[in-house]
Short mmCIF file of C-alpha atoms in Angstrom, two decimals:
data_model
loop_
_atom_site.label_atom_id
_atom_site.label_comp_id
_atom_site.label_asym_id
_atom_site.label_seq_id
_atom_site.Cartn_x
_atom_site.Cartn_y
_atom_site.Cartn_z
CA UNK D 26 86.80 -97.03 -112.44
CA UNK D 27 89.04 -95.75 -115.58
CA UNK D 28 91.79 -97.85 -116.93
CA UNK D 29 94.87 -97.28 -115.06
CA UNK D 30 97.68 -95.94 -117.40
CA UNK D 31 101.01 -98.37 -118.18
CA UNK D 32 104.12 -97.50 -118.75
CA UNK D 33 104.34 -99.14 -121.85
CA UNK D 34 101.38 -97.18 -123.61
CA UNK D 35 103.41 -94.03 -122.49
CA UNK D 36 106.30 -95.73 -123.50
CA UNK D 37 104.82 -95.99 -126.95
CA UNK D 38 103.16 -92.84 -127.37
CA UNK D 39 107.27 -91.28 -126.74
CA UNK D 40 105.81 -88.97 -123.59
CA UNK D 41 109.66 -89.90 -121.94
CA UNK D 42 110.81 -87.39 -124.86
CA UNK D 43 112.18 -84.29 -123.61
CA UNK D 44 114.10 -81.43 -124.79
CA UNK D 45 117.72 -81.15 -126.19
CA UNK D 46 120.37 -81.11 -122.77
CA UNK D 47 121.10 -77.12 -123.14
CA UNK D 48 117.76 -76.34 -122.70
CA UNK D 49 116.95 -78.01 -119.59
CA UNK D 50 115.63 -76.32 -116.49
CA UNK D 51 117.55 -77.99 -113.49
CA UNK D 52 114.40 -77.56 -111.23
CA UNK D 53 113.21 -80.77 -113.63
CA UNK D 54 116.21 -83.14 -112.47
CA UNK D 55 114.53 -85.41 -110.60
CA UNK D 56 111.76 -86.23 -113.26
CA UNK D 57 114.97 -86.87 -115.63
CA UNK D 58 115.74 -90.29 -116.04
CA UNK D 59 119.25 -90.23 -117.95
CA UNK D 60 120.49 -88.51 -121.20
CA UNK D 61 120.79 -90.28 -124.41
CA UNK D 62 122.45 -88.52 -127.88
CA UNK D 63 121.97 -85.03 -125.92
CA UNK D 64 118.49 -85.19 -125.52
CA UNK D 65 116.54 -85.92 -121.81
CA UNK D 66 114.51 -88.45 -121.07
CA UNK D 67 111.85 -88.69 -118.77
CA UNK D 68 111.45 -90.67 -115.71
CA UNK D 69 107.95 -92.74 -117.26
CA UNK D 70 107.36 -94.07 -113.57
CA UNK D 71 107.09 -90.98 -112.22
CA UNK D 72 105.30 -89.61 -114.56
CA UNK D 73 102.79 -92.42 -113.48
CA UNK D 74 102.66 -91.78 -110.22
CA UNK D 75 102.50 -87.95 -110.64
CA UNK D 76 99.27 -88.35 -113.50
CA UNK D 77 97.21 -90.86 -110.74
CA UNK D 78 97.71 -88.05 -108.38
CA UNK D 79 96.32 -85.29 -110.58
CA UNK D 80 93.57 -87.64 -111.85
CA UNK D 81 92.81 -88.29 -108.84
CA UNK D 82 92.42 -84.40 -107.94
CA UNK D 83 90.80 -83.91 -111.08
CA UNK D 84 88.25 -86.32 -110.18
CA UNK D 85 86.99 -84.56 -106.40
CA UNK D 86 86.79 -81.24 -108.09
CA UNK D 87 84.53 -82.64 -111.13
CA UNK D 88 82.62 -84.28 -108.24
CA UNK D 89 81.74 -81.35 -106.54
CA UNK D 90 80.38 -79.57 -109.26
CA UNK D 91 83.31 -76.95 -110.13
CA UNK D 92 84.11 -76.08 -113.69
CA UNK D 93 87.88 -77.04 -114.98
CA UNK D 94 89.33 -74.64 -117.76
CA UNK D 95 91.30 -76.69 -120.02
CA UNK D 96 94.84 -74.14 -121.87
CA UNK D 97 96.26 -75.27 -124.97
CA UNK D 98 97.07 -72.70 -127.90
CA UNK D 99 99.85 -74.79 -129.52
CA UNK D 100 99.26 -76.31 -132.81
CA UNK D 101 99.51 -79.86 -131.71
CA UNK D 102 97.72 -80.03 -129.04
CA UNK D 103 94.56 -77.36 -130.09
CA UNK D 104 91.85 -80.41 -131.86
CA UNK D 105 93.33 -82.78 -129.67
CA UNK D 106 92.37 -80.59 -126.44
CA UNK D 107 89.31 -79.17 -127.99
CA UNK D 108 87.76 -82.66 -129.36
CA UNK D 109 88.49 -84.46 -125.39
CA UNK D 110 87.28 -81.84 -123.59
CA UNK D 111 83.96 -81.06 -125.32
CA UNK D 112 82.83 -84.75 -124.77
CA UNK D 113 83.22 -83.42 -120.66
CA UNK D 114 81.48 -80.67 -121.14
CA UNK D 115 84.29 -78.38 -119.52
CA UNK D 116 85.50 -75.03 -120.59
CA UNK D 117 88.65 -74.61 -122.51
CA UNK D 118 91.02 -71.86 -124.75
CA UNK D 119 92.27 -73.31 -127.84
CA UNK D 120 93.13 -69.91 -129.69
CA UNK D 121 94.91 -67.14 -128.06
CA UNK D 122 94.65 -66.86 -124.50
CA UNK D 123 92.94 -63.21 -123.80
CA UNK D 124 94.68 -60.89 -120.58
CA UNK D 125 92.70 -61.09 -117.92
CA UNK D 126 90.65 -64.08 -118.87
CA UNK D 127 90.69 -65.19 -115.03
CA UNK D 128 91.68 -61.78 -112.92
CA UNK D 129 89.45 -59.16 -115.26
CA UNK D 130 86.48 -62.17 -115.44
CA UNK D 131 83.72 -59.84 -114.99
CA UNK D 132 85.01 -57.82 -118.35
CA UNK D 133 85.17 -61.54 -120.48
CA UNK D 134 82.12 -62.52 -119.28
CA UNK D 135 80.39 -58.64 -120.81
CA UNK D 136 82.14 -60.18 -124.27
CA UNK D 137 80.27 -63.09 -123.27
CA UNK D 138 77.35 -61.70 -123.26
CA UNK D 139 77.52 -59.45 -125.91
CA UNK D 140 77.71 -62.73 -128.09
CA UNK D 141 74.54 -63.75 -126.69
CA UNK D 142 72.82 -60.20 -127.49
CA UNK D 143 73.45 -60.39 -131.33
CA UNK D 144 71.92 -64.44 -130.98
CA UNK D 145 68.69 -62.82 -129.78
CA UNK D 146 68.81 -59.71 -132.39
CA UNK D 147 68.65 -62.26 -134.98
CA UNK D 148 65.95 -64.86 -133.05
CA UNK D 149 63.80 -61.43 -133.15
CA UNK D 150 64.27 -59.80 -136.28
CA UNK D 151 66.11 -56.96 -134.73
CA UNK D 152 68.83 -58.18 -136.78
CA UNK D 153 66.86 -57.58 -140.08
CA UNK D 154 66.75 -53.77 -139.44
CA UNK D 155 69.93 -52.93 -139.77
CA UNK D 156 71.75 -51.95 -143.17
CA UNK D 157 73.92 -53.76 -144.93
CA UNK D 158 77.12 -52.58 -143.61
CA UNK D 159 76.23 -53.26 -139.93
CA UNK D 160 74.96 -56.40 -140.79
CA UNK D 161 78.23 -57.36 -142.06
CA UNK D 162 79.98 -55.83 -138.98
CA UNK D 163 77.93 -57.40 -136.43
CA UNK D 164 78.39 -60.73 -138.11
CA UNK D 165 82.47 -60.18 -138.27
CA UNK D 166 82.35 -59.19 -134.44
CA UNK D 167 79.83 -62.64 -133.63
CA UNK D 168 82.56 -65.11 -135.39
CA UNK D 169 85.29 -63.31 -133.98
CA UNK D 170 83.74 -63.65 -129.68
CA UNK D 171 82.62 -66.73 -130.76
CA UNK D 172 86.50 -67.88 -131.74
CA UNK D 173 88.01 -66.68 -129.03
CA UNK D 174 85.42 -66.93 -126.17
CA UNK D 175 82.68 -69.98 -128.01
CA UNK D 176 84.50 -72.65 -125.74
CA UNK D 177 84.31 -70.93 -122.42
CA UNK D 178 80.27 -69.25 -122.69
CA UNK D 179 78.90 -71.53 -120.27
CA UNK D 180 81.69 -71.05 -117.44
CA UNK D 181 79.84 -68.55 -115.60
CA UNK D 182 82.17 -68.32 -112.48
CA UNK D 183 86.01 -68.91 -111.69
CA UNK D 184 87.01 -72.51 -112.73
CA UNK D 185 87.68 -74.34 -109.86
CA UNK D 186 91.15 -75.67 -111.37
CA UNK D 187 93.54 -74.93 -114.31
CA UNK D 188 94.80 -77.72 -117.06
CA UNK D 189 97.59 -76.49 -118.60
CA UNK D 190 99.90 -77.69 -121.75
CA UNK D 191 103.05 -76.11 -121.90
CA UNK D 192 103.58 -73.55 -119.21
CA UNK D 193 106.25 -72.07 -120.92
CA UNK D 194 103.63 -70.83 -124.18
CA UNK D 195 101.01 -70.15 -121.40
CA UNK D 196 102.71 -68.31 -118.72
CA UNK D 197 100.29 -65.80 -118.40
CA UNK D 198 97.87 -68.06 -117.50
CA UNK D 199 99.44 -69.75 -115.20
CA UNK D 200 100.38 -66.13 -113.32
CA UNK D 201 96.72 -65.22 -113.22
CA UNK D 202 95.52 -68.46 -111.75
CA UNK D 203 99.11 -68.42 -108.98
CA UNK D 204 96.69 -64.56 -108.38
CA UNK D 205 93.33 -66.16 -107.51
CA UNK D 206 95.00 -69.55 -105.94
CA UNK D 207 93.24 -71.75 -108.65
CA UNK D 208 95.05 -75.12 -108.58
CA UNK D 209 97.09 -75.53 -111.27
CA UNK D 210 97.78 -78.95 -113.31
CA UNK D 211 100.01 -78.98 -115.83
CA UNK D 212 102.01 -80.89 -118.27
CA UNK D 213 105.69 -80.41 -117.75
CA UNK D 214 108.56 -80.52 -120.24
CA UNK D 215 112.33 -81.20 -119.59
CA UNK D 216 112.49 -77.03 -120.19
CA UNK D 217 109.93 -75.90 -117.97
CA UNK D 218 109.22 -75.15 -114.03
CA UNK D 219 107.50 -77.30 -111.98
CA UNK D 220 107.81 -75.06 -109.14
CA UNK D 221 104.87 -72.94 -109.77
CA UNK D 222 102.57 -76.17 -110.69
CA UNK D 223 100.31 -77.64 -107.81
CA UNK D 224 99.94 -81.26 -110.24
CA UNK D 225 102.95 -81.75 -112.39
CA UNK D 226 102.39 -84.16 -115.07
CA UNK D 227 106.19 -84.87 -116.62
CA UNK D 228 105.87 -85.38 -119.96
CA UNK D 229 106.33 -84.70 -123.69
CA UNK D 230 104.29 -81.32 -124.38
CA UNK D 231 105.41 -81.21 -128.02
CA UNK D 232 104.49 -84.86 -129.66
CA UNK D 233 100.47 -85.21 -130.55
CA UNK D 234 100.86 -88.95 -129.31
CA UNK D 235 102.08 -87.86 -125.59
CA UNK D 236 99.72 -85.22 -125.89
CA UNK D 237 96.40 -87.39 -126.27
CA UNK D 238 97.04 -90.40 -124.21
CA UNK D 239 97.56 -87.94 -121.16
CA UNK D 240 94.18 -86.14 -121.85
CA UNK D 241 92.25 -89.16 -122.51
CA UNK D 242 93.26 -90.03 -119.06
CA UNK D 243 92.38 -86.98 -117.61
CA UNK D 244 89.30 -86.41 -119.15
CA UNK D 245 88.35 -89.99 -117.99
CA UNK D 246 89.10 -89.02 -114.38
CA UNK D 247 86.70 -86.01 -115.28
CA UNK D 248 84.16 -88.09 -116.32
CA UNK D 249 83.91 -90.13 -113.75
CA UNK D 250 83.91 -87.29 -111.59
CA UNK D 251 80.70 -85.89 -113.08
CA UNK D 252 79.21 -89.66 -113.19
CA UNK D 253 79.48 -89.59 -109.22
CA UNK D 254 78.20 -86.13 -108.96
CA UNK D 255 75.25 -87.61 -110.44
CA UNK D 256 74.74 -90.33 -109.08
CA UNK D 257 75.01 -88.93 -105.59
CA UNK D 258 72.34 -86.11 -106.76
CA UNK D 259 69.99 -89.23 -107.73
CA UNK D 260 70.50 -90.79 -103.89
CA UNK D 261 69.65 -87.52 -102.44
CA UNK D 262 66.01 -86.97 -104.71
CA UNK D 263 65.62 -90.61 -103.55
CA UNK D 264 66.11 -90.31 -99.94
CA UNK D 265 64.52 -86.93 -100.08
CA UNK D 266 61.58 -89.23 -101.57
CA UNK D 267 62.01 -91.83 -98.99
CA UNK D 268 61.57 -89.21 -96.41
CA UNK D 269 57.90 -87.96 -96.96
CA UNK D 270 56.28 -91.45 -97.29
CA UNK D 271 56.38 -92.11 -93.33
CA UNK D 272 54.70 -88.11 -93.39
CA UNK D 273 52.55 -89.81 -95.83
CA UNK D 274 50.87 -92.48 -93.25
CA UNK D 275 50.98 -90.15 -90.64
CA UNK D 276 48.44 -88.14 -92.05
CA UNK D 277 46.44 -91.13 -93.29
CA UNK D 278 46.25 -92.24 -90.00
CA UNK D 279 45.36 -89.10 -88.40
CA UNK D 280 42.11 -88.92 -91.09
CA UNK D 281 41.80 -92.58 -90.37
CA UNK D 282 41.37 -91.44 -86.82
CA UNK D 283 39.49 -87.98 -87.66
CA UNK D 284 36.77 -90.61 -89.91
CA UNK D 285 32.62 -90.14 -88.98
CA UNK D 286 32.58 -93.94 -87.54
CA UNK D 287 35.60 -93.19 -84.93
CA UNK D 288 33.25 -90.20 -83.96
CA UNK D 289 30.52 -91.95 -83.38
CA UNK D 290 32.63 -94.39 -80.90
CA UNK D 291 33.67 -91.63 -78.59
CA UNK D 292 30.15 -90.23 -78.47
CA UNK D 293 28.86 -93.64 -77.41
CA UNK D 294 31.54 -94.07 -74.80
CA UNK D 295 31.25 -90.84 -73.51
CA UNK D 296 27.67 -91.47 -73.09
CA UNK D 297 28.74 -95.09 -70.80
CA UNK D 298 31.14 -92.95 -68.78
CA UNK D 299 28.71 -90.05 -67.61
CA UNK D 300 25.49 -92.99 -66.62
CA UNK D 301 27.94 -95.38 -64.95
CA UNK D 302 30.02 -92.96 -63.46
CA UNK D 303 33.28 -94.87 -63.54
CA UNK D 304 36.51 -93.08 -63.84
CA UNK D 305 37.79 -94.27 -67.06
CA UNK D 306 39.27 -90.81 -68.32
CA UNK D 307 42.96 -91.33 -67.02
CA UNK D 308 43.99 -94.70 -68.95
CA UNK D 309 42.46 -92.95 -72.13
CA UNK D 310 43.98 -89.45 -71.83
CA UNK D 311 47.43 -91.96 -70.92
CA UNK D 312 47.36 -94.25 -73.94
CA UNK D 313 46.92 -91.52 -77.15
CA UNK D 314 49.73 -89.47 -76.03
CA UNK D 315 51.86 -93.17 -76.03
CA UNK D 316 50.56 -93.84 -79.52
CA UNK D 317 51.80 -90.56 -80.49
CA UNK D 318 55.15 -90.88 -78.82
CA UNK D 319 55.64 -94.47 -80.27
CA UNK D 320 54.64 -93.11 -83.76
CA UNK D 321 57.12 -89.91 -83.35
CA UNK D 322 60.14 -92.10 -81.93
CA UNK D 323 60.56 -93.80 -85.09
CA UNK D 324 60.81 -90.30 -87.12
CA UNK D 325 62.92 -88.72 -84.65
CA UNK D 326 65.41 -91.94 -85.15
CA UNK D 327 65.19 -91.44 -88.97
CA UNK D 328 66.12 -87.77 -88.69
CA UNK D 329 69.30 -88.09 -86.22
CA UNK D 330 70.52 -91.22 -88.69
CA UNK D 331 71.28 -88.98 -91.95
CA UNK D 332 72.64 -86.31 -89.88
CA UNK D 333 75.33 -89.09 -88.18
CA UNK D 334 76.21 -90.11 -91.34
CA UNK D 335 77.18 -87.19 -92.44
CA UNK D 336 79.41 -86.21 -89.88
CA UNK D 337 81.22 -89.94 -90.01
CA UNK D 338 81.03 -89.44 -93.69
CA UNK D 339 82.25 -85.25 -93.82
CA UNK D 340 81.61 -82.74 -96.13
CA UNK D 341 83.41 -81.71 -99.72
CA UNK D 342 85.41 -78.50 -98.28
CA UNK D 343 86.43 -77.51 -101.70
CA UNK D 344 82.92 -76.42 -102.39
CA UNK D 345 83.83 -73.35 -100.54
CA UNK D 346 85.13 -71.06 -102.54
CA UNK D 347 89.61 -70.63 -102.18
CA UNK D 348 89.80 -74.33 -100.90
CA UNK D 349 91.68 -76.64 -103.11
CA UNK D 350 92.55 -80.53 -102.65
CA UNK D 351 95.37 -79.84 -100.67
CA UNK D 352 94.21 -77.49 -98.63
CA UNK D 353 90.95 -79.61 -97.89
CA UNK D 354 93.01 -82.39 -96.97
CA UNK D 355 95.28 -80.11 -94.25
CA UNK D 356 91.79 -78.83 -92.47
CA UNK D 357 90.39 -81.96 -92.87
CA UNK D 358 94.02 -83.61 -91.30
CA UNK D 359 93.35 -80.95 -88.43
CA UNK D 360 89.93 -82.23 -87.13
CA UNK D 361 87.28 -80.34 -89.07
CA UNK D 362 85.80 -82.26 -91.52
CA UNK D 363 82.10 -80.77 -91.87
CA UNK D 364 80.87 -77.18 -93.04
CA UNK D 365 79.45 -76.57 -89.66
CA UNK D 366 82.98 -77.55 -87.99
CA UNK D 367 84.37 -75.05 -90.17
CA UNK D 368 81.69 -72.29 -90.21
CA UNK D 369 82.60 -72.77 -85.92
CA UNK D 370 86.56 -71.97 -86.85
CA UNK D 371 88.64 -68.77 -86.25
CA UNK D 372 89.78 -67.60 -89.89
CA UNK D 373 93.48 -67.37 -87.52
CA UNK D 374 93.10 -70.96 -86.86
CA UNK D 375 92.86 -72.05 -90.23
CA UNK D 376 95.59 -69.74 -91.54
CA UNK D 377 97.72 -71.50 -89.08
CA UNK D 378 96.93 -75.02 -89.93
CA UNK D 379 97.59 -73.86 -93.73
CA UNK D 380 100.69 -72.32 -92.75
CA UNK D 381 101.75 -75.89 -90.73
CA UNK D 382 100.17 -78.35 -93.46
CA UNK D 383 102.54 -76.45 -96.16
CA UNK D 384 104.45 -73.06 -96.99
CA UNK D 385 103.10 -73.20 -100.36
CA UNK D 386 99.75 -72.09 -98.88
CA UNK D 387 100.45 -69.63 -96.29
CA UNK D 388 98.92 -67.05 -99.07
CA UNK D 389 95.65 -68.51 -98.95
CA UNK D 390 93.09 -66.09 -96.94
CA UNK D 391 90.51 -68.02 -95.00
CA UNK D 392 88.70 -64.96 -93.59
CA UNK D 393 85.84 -65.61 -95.83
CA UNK D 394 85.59 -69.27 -95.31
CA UNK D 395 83.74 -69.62 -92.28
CA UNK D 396 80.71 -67.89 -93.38
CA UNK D 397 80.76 -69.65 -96.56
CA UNK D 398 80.88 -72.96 -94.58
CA UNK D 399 77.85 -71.20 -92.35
CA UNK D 400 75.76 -71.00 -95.56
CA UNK D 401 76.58 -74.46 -96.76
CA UNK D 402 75.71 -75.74 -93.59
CA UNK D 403 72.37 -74.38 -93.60
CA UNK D 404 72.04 -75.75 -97.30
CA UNK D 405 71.57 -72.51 -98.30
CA UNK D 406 73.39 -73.14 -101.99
CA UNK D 407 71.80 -70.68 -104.07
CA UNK D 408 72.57 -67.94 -101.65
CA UNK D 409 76.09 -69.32 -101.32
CA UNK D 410 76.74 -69.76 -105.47
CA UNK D 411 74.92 -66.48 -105.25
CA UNK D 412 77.64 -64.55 -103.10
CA UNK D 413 80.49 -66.82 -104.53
CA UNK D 414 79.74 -65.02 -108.27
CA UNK D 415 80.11 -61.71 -106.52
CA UNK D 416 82.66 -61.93 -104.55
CA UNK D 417 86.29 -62.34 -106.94
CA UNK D 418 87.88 -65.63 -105.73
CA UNK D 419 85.71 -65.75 -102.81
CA UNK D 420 87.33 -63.40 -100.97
CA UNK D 421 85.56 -60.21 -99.57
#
């Protein structure tokens, strides 16, 4: 479990720091604390309350497996951003943020891969055989992809969720991700808007200080994210394990059964039978097919007990692709809690529930959900990432 934040460290760092009092957006007035010497500052316990929540977000998205693109292109906050977030392994934009980085993906990712094309000219020699001049150019074009687009090679879909610092400096990135309904976290200044931010983290966006204490605590919640995603990978390859040992015996016992002296036995006793004439055929045909329903009892009770935990347990609806946290948690509120509950639900049902659980999500379109659900059900997860990288946003 990470170290829950104090108010003192963010005390101490200055994250209650906001902006001069003429530059204030009044949508931020009740993460304001009071006004001292014509400068805001910010309500620290809120702020608090506000970064457990996101963390907390943070941390079932990591868990599932979904990427989180991390936007900072402000001098303060690039190393700072760019050092945390490589030791998580998630994607981020530190330099300037390209148009269409999220709603023209398909066109970033060719850049993407153009990168890797001139990596294998020079693994083969192709490189070699060019002149001089194209060399040079091909060099020039490598260093400037791998500036812009280095950091975000190995996101090969949509990120599941959007870190942001500063919305004001990264607007366009926040309108592209409000496009595709990406969850967006953000920190939020005195001068900005939370109204278009899913997570709002109040906070000083300027100061280096406020900047790294808040993603050292994020990328913590990230971590441990990922160290659960492991972990429960690890108890599935051992219960997967687990589950062919009792096929294991079975089969030993059926060549313990099938052995030369066990042959031999029935012979002889098949011989007794036919010179005595005594009807002994009923209580033996009786008592192998009892063996064998003793011996398959067992199995059928160890298949029916993962599948009940499971449904007590639920499924992670923000695999599928379009569900975030919040609008897990409304289907989830409403009764359906498994892929195959959902794969079973009317895409009009679940646009109502949305619409009930929150207005902010009536623009969500669940028509594609149910037959994602269907293929996660079926554990069919290639086919599913498969269709998800296809299809923009998950929606057909």
């Amino acid at each position: 479990m990470a170290k829950k934040v104090e108010v003192k460290q963010l005390l101490e760092a200055g994250v209650h720091f906001g902006h001069l009092t003429r530059k204030w957006n009044p949508n931020m007035a009740p993460y304001i604390y009071m006004e001292r010497n014509g400068i805001h500052v910010i309500n620290l316990y809120k702020t608090v309350a506000k970064l457990d929540e996101a963390n907390a977000a943070l941390k079932k998205i990591a868990a599932s497996g979904r990427k989180i693109l991390f936007v900072a292109t402000k001098k303060q906050a690039k190393d700072i951003v760019a050092e945390k977030v490589a030791n998580v392994n998630m994607p981020y934009i530190t330099e300037r943020w390209p148009g269409g980085m999220l709603t023209n993906f398909v066109t970033i990712r060719k850049a993407v891969k153009k990168m890797a094309s001139i990596d294998r000219m020079k693994k083969d020699g192709t490189f070699n055989t060019l002149s001089k001049k194209e060399r040079l150019q091909v060099d020039r074009l490598r260093a400037k992809l791998e500036k812009n687009l280095g950091s975000i090679s190995e996101m090969t879909r949509l990120p599941g969720a959007l870190f942001v610092v500063d919305t004001m400096r990264e607007h366009i990135a926040v309108k592209e991700a409000q496009k595709l309904n990406i969850p967006i976290f953000a920190m939020i200044d005195t001068n900005s808007d939370p109204r278009d931010i899913d997570f709002v983290i109040p906070s000083n966006d300027d100061a280096s200080k406020s900047i790294d204490i808040i993603m050292t605590h994020v990328t913590n919640a990230v971590a441990e994210g990922l160290a659960e995603r492991k972990a429960e990978r690890q108890s599935d390859k051992e219960g997967a394990g687990e589950q062919e040992t009792p096929k294991a015996e079975a089969t030993k016992e059926k060549t313990v059964e099938e052995t030369p002296e066990n042959a031999k036995v029935e012979a002889v006793a098949e011989a007794a039978i036919e010179t005595k004439e005594v009807k002994e055929e009923t209580p033996v045909v009786d008592e192998a097919p009892k063996v064998k329903e003793e011996k398959e009892e067992p199995k059928k009770e160890a298949a029916e007990t993962p599948s009940k935990e499971k449904s007590e347990k639920g499924d992670d609806l923000t695999k599928i692709e379009g569900i975030g946290p919040k609008a897990a948690e409304a289907i989830v509120n409403s009764g359906i809690v498994s892929f195959a509950d959902l794969a079973k639900a009317k895409s009009d049902k679940i646009k109502e529930i949305l619409t009930e659980a929150s207005s902010r999500m009536a623009h969500l379109d669940p028509t594609s959900w149910p037959k994602q659900a269907k293929m996660a059900a079926d554990g069919k997860w290639d086919e599913l990432k498969e269709w998800q990288d296809k299809v923009k946003a998950g929606i057909e």
